[in-house]
PDB file of C-alpha atoms in Angstrom:
ATOM      1  CA  MET A   1      -0.803 -19.945   3.740  1.00  0.00           C
ATOM      2  CA  PHE A   2       1.575 -20.868   0.933  1.00  0.00           C
ATOM      3  CA  PHE A   3       1.343 -24.069  -1.084  1.00  0.00           C
ATOM      4  CA  ARG A   4       4.866 -24.144  -2.492  1.00  0.00           C
ATOM      5  CA  LYS A   5       7.571 -25.332  -0.117  1.00  0.00           C
ATOM      6  CA  GLU A   6      10.149 -22.688  -1.035  1.00  0.00           C
ATOM      7  CA  LEU A   7       7.617 -19.922  -0.328  1.00  0.00           C
ATOM      8  CA  ARG A   8       6.796 -21.453   3.072  1.00  0.00           C
ATOM      9  CA  ASP A   9      10.517 -21.704   3.859  1.00  0.00           C
ATOM     10  CA  THR A  10      11.086 -18.083   2.858  1.00  0.00           C
ATOM     11  CA  ASP A  11       8.147 -17.027   5.020  1.00  0.00           C
ATOM     12  CA  LYS A  12       9.569 -18.910   8.019  1.00  0.00           C
ATOM     13  CA  GLU A  13      13.018 -17.356   7.498  1.00  0.00           C
ATOM     14  CA  ILE A  14      11.632 -13.817   7.300  1.00  0.00           C
ATOM     15  CA  THR A  15       9.478 -14.379  10.396  1.00  0.00           C
ATOM     16  CA  ARG A  16      12.434 -15.843  12.312  1.00  0.00           C
ATOM     17  CA  GLN A  17      14.738 -12.938  11.367  1.00  0.00           C
ATOM     18  CA  ASN A  18      12.113 -10.383  12.381  1.00  0.00           C
ATOM     19  CA  ALA A  19      11.537 -12.093  15.752  1.00  0.00           C
ATOM     20  CA  LYS A  20      15.305 -12.183  16.316  1.00  0.00           C
ATOM     21  CA  LYS A  21      15.599  -8.477  15.478  1.00  0.00           C
ATOM     22  CA  GLU A  22      12.762  -7.601  17.874  1.00  0.00           C
ATOM     23  CA  ARG A  23      14.377  -9.599  20.699  1.00  0.00           C
ATOM     24  CA  GLU A  24      17.779  -7.960  20.171  1.00  0.00           C
ATOM     25  CA  CYS A  25      16.674  -4.340  20.234  1.00  0.00           C
ATOM     26  CA  GLU A  26      15.723  -2.978  23.618  1.00  0.00           C
ATOM     27  CA  GLU A  27      14.424   0.194  22.118  1.00  0.00           C
ATOM     28  CA  CYS A  28      13.202   0.644  18.577  1.00  0.00           C
ATOM     29  CA  VAL A  29      15.266   3.315  16.874  1.00  0.00           C
ATOM     30  CA  ILE A  30      14.677   5.108  13.608  1.00  0.00           C
ATOM     31  CA  ASP A  31      17.995   6.502  12.409  1.00  0.00           C
ATOM     32  CA  VAL A  32      17.803   9.527  10.131  1.00  0.00           C
ATOM     33  CA  LYS A  33      20.789  11.045   8.354  1.00  0.00           C
ATOM     34  CA  LEU A  34      20.530  14.679   7.298  1.00  0.00           C
ATOM     35  CA  GLU A  35      22.987  16.714   5.268  1.00  0.00           C
ATOM     36  CA  HIS A  36      21.298  19.958   6.282  1.00  0.00           C
ATOM     37  CA  GLY A  37      19.232  20.365   9.405  1.00  0.00           C
ATOM     38  CA  GLU A  38      16.577  22.268   7.506  1.00  0.00           C
ATOM     39  CA  GLN A  39      15.645  19.090   5.585  1.00  0.00           C
ATOM     40  CA  ILE A  40      13.335  18.223   8.467  1.00  0.00           C
ATOM     41  CA  PHE A  41      11.104  21.216   7.883  1.00  0.00           C
ATOM     42  CA  SER A  42       8.931  21.883   4.865  1.00  0.00           C
ATOM     43  CA  GLN A  43      10.435  24.319   2.406  1.00  0.00           C
ATOM     44  CA  TYR A  44       7.166  26.245   2.463  1.00  0.00           C
ATOM     45  CA  ASN A  45       7.485  27.197   6.132  1.00  0.00           C
ATOM     46  CA  TYR A  46       7.841  30.884   6.724  1.00  0.00           C
ATOM     47  CA  GLU A  47       8.861  31.614  10.291  1.00  0.00           C
ATOM     48  CA  ASN A  48       7.862  29.092  12.910  1.00  0.00           C
ATOM     49  CA  GLN A  49       8.871  25.933  10.993  1.00  0.00           C
ATOM     50  CA  ALA A  50       6.085  23.867  12.468  1.00  0.00           C
ATOM     51  CA  THR A  51       5.550  21.682   9.390  1.00  0.00           C
ATOM     52  CA  LEU A  52       7.592  18.594   8.554  1.00  0.00           C
ATOM     53  CA  ASP A  53       8.993  17.927   5.115  1.00  0.00           C
ATOM     54  CA  GLU A  54       6.927  15.338   3.248  1.00  0.00           C
ATOM     55  CA  ASP A  55       9.928  13.102   2.459  1.00  0.00           C
ATOM     56  CA  PHE A  56      11.088  13.206   6.074  1.00  0.00           C
ATOM     57  CA  SER A  57       7.666  12.258   7.443  1.00  0.00           C
ATOM     58  CA  ASP A  58       7.289   9.476   4.825  1.00  0.00           C
ATOM     59  CA  PHE A  59      10.688   8.069   5.823  1.00  0.00           C
ATOM     60  CA  ILE A  60       9.733   8.037   9.504  1.00  0.00           C
ATOM     61  CA  TRP A  61       6.319   6.504   8.700  1.00  0.00           C
ATOM     62  CA  ARG A  62       7.818   3.688   6.592  1.00  0.00           C
ATOM     63  CA  ASN A  63      10.430   2.860   9.205  1.00  0.00           C
ATOM     64  CA  SER A  64       7.925   2.907  12.050  1.00  0.00           C
ATOM     65  CA  LYS A  65       6.127   0.014  10.347  1.00  0.00           C
ATOM     66  CA  LEU A  66       9.146  -2.190  10.956  1.00  0.00           C
ATOM     67  CA  ALA A  67       9.500  -1.272  14.622  1.00  0.00           C
ATOM     68  CA  SER A  68       8.136  -3.505  17.348  1.00  0.00           C
ATOM     69  CA  THR A  69       4.913  -2.126  18.793  1.00  0.00           C
ATOM     70  CA  SER A  70       5.685  -3.329  22.294  1.00  0.00           C
ATOM     71  CA  LYS A  71       8.813  -1.208  22.766  1.00  0.00           C
ATOM     72  CA  PRO A  72       9.276   2.564  22.968  1.00  0.00           C
ATOM     73  CA  LEU A  73      10.152   4.388  19.763  1.00  0.00           C
ATOM     74  CA  THR A  74      13.154   6.699  19.398  1.00  0.00           C
ATOM     75  CA  ILE A  75      14.009   8.924  16.447  1.00  0.00           C
ATOM     76  CA  LYS A  76      17.759   9.572  16.187  1.00  0.00           C
ATOM     77  CA  ILE A  77      18.687  12.389  13.835  1.00  0.00           C
ATOM     78  CA  HIS A  78      22.314  12.470  12.703  1.00  0.00           C
ATOM     79  CA  THR A  79      23.330  15.838  11.269  1.00  0.00           C
ATOM     80  CA  ARG A  80      26.321  18.091  10.748  1.00  0.00           C
ATOM     81  CA  GLN A  81      24.464  21.276  11.606  1.00  0.00           C
ATOM     82  CA  GLU A  82      23.227  22.311  14.988  1.00  0.00           C
ATOM     83  CA  LEU A  83      19.493  21.744  15.429  1.00  0.00           C
ATOM     84  CA  ASN A  84      17.156  22.912  18.132  1.00  0.00           C
ATOM     85  CA  ARG A  85      15.769  19.723  19.664  1.00  0.00           C
ATOM     86  CA  GLN A  86      12.704  21.525  20.979  1.00  0.00           C
ATOM     87  CA  ARG A  87      11.842  22.904  17.519  1.00  0.00           C
ATOM     88  CA  VAL A  88      12.272  19.502  15.868  1.00  0.00           C
ATOM     89  CA  THR A  89      10.198  17.741  18.526  1.00  0.00           C
ATOM     90  CA  SER A  90       7.514  20.388  18.228  1.00  0.00           C
ATOM     91  CA  ALA A  91       7.373  20.013  14.425  1.00  0.00           C
ATOM     92  CA  ILE A  92       7.099  16.223  14.703  1.00  0.00           C
ATOM     93  CA  LYS A  93       4.343  16.494  17.315  1.00  0.00           C
ATOM     94  CA  ASN A  94       2.440  19.101  15.249  1.00  0.00           C
ATOM     95  CA  HIS A  95       2.630  16.941  12.134  1.00  0.00           C
ATOM     96  CA  TYR A  96       1.450  13.757  13.812  1.00  0.00           C
ATOM     97  CA  ARG A  97      -1.195  15.591  15.861  1.00  0.00           C
ATOM     98  CA  GLU A  98      -2.817  16.689  12.599  1.00  0.00           C
ATOM     99  CA  GLU A  99      -2.548  13.175  11.153  1.00  0.00           C
ATOM    100  CA  TYR A 100      -4.026  11.689  14.313  1.00  0.00           C
ATOM    101  CA  LEU A 101      -6.982  14.075  14.277  1.00  0.00           C
ATOM    102  CA  GLU A 102      -7.641  13.256  10.610  1.00  0.00           C
ATOM    103  CA  THR A 103      -7.529   9.532  11.355  1.00  0.00           C
ATOM    104  CA  LYS A 104      -9.770   9.954  14.377  1.00  0.00           C
ATOM    105  CA  ASN A 105     -12.318  11.806  12.224  1.00  0.00           C
ATOM    106  CA  GLU A 106     -12.134   8.986   9.671  1.00  0.00           C
ATOM    107  CA  ILE A 107     -12.884   6.495  12.449  1.00  0.00           C
ATOM    108  CA  LYS A 108     -15.912   8.548  13.510  1.00  0.00           C
ATOM    109  CA  LYS A 109     -17.168   8.819   9.920  1.00  0.00           C
ATOM    110  CA  THR A 110     -16.695   5.090   9.405  1.00  0.00           C
ATOM    111  CA  SER A 111     -18.601   4.320  12.601  1.00  0.00           C
ATOM    112  CA  LYS A 112     -21.465   6.637  11.653  1.00  0.00           C
ATOM    113  CA  PHE A 113     -21.641   5.162   8.163  1.00  0.00           C
ATOM    114  CA  SER A 114     -21.681   1.661   9.662  1.00  0.00           C
ATOM    115  CA  PHE A 115     -24.612   2.449  11.919  1.00  0.00           C
ATOM    116  CA  VAL A 116     -26.553   4.151   9.120  1.00  0.00           C
ATOM    117  CA  ALA A 117     -25.912   1.194   6.793  1.00  0.00           C
ATOM    118  CA  LEU A 118     -26.953  -1.246   9.533  1.00  0.00           C
ATOM    119  CA  PHE A 119     -30.139   0.756  10.159  1.00  0.00           C
ATOM    120  CA  LEU A 120     -30.959   0.765   6.426  1.00  0.00           C
ATOM    121  CA  GLY A 121     -30.218  -2.957   6.212  1.00  0.00           C
ATOM    122  CA  LEU A 122     -32.553  -3.689   9.106  1.00  0.00           C
ATOM    123  CA  LEU A 123     -35.164  -1.391   7.575  1.00  0.00           C
ATOM    124  CA  PHE A 124     -35.025  -3.300   4.292  1.00  0.00           C
ATOM    125  CA  LEU A 125     -35.184  -6.618   6.175  1.00  0.00           C
ATOM    126  CA  GLY A 126     -38.323  -5.365   7.903  1.00  0.00           C
ATOM    127  CA  LEU A 127     -39.691  -4.291   4.529  1.00  0.00           C
ATOM    128  CA  LEU A 128     -38.900  -7.772   3.239  1.00  0.00           C
ATOM    129  CA  VAL A 129     -41.030  -9.316   6.009  1.00  0.00           C
ATOM    130  CA  VAL A 130     -43.883  -6.989   5.048  1.00  0.00           C
ATOM    131  CA  PHE A 131     -43.519  -7.971   1.373  1.00  0.00           C
ATOM    132  CA  TYR A 132     -43.606 -11.669   2.294  1.00  0.00           C
ATOM    133  CA  GLU A 133     -46.861 -11.133   4.209  1.00  0.00           C
ATOM    134  CA  PHE A 134     -48.799  -8.850   1.887  1.00  0.00           C
ATOM    135  CA  ALA A 135     -47.282  -8.903  -1.612  1.00  0.00           C
ATOM    136  CA  ASP A 136     -45.824 -12.156  -2.803  1.00  0.00           C
ATOM    137  CA  ILE A 137     -43.956 -10.777  -5.817  1.00  0.00           C
ATOM    138  CA  PHE A 138     -40.774 -12.769  -6.385  1.00  0.00           C
ATOM    139  CA  ILE A 139     -38.761  -9.988  -8.057  1.00  0.00           C
ATOM    140  CA  LEU A 140     -39.671  -7.426  -5.389  1.00  0.00           C
ATOM    141  CA  ASP A 141     -38.808  -9.886  -2.613  1.00  0.00           C
ATOM    142  CA  THR A 142     -35.477 -10.785  -4.197  1.00  0.00           C
ATOM    143  CA  ILE A 143     -34.413  -7.172  -4.821  1.00  0.00           C
ATOM    144  CA  THR A 144     -35.370  -6.149  -1.290  1.00  0.00           C
ATOM    145  CA  GLU A 145     -33.473  -9.092   0.181  1.00  0.00           C
ATOM    146  CA  ILE A 146     -30.342  -8.322  -1.859  1.00  0.00           C
ATOM    147  CA  VAL A 147     -30.434  -4.617  -0.913  1.00  0.00           C
ATOM    148  CA  ALA A 148     -30.937  -5.495   2.768  1.00  0.00           C
ATOM    149  CA  TRP A 149     -27.973  -7.854   2.885  1.00  0.00           C
ATOM    150  CA  VAL A 150     -25.746  -5.423   0.949  1.00  0.00           C
ATOM    151  CA  PHE A 151     -26.406  -2.755   3.588  1.00  0.00           C
ATOM    152  CA  VAL A 152     -25.841  -5.207   6.440  1.00  0.00           C
ATOM    153  CA  TRP A 153     -22.599  -6.436   4.846  1.00  0.00           C
ATOM    154  CA  GLU A 154     -21.357  -2.863   4.283  1.00  0.00           C
ATOM    155  CA  ALA A 155     -22.070  -2.068   7.921  1.00  0.00           C
ATOM    156  CA  ALA A 156     -20.137  -5.121   9.106  1.00  0.00           C
ATOM    157  CA  ASP A 157     -17.266  -4.513   6.665  1.00  0.00           C
ATOM    158  CA  ASN A 158     -16.860  -0.879   7.674  1.00  0.00           C
ATOM    159  CA  PHE A 159     -17.249  -1.419  11.388  1.00  0.00           C
ATOM    160  CA  PHE A 160     -15.136  -4.535  11.845  1.00  0.00           C
ATOM    161  CA  LEU A 161     -12.578  -4.321   9.027  1.00  0.00           C
ATOM    162  CA  LYS A 162     -12.025  -0.724   7.895  1.00  0.00           C
ATOM    163  CA  ARG A 163     -12.427   0.747  11.352  1.00  0.00           C
ATOM    164  CA  THR A 164      -9.922  -1.753  12.768  1.00  0.00           C
ATOM    165  CA  LEU A 165      -7.335  -0.741  10.162  1.00  0.00           C
ATOM    166  CA  LEU A 166      -7.895   2.917  10.977  1.00  0.00           C
ATOM    167  CA  ARG A 167      -7.478   2.209  14.696  1.00  0.00           C
ATOM    168  CA  HIS A 168      -4.141   0.494  14.019  1.00  0.00           C
ATOM    169  CA  LYS A 169      -3.068   3.513  11.993  1.00  0.00           C
ATOM    170  CA  ALA A 170      -4.089   5.811  14.862  1.00  0.00           C
ATOM    171  CA  LEU A 171      -2.019   3.733  17.302  1.00  0.00           C
ATOM    172  CA  ARG A 172       1.033   4.016  15.050  1.00  0.00           C
ATOM    173  CA  ILE A 173       0.538   7.768  14.823  1.00  0.00           C
ATOM    174  CA  GLN A 174       0.315   7.954  18.631  1.00  0.00           C
ATOM    175  CA  ARG A 175       3.625   6.091  18.859  1.00  0.00           C
ATOM    176  CA  LEU A 176       5.277   8.539  16.480  1.00  0.00           C
ATOM    177  CA  TYR A 177       3.758  11.468  18.338  1.00  0.00           C
ATOM    178  CA  SER A 178       5.186  10.275  21.641  1.00  0.00           C
ATOM    179  CA  ALA A 179       8.554   9.141  20.238  1.00  0.00           C
ATOM    180  CA  LYS A 180      11.699  10.356  21.926  1.00  0.00           C
ATOM    181  CA  VAL A 181      13.793  12.583  19.643  1.00  0.00           C
ATOM    182  CA  ILE A 182      17.582  12.536  19.907  1.00  0.00           C
ATOM    183  CA  ILE A 183      19.783  14.805  17.795  1.00  0.00           C
ATOM    184  CA  ILE A 184      23.372  13.731  17.266  1.00  0.00           C
ATOM    185  CA  GLN A 185      25.576  16.434  15.817  1.00  0.00           C
ATOM    186  CA  LYS A 186      28.768  15.310  14.106  1.00  0.00           C
TER     187      LYS A 186
END
């Protein structure tokens, strides 16, 4: 992957350290330190406090990237104030439920677009065969062929590449949704 030796060595060291970290931890833990317990909830909440603060959710999202996917995820919240565990868990689940549904809709849209693009690509390929048989115009043949392969490539790109990335994102959201929440009051 890397041509320079020092870059390959750095890559090996990072990979080794990450594998060592994954072997050592039995359970992947995201530690969060809060000065005030209300930092979890969005400042725009009125009564039910069902929405997470954007900074809090970004912090959890970034740290979940580093966690091993094969082990259960735990969110430990260290705070000085008393927090209702049920309310915090509910807010986290509500937030990631919405994110999951958005991602799932994106997957559906990507799949539909892929099938439409594939259909159009095949339609233009069929049109290309007709042009070869009845009208031997080089420019028309070339344009039709290019358009057909662009649609086929877009279909393959969306279905196999973009959709796969969205599915990985959905799996990470599911992990965060089902994470165990522990509140440690100091």
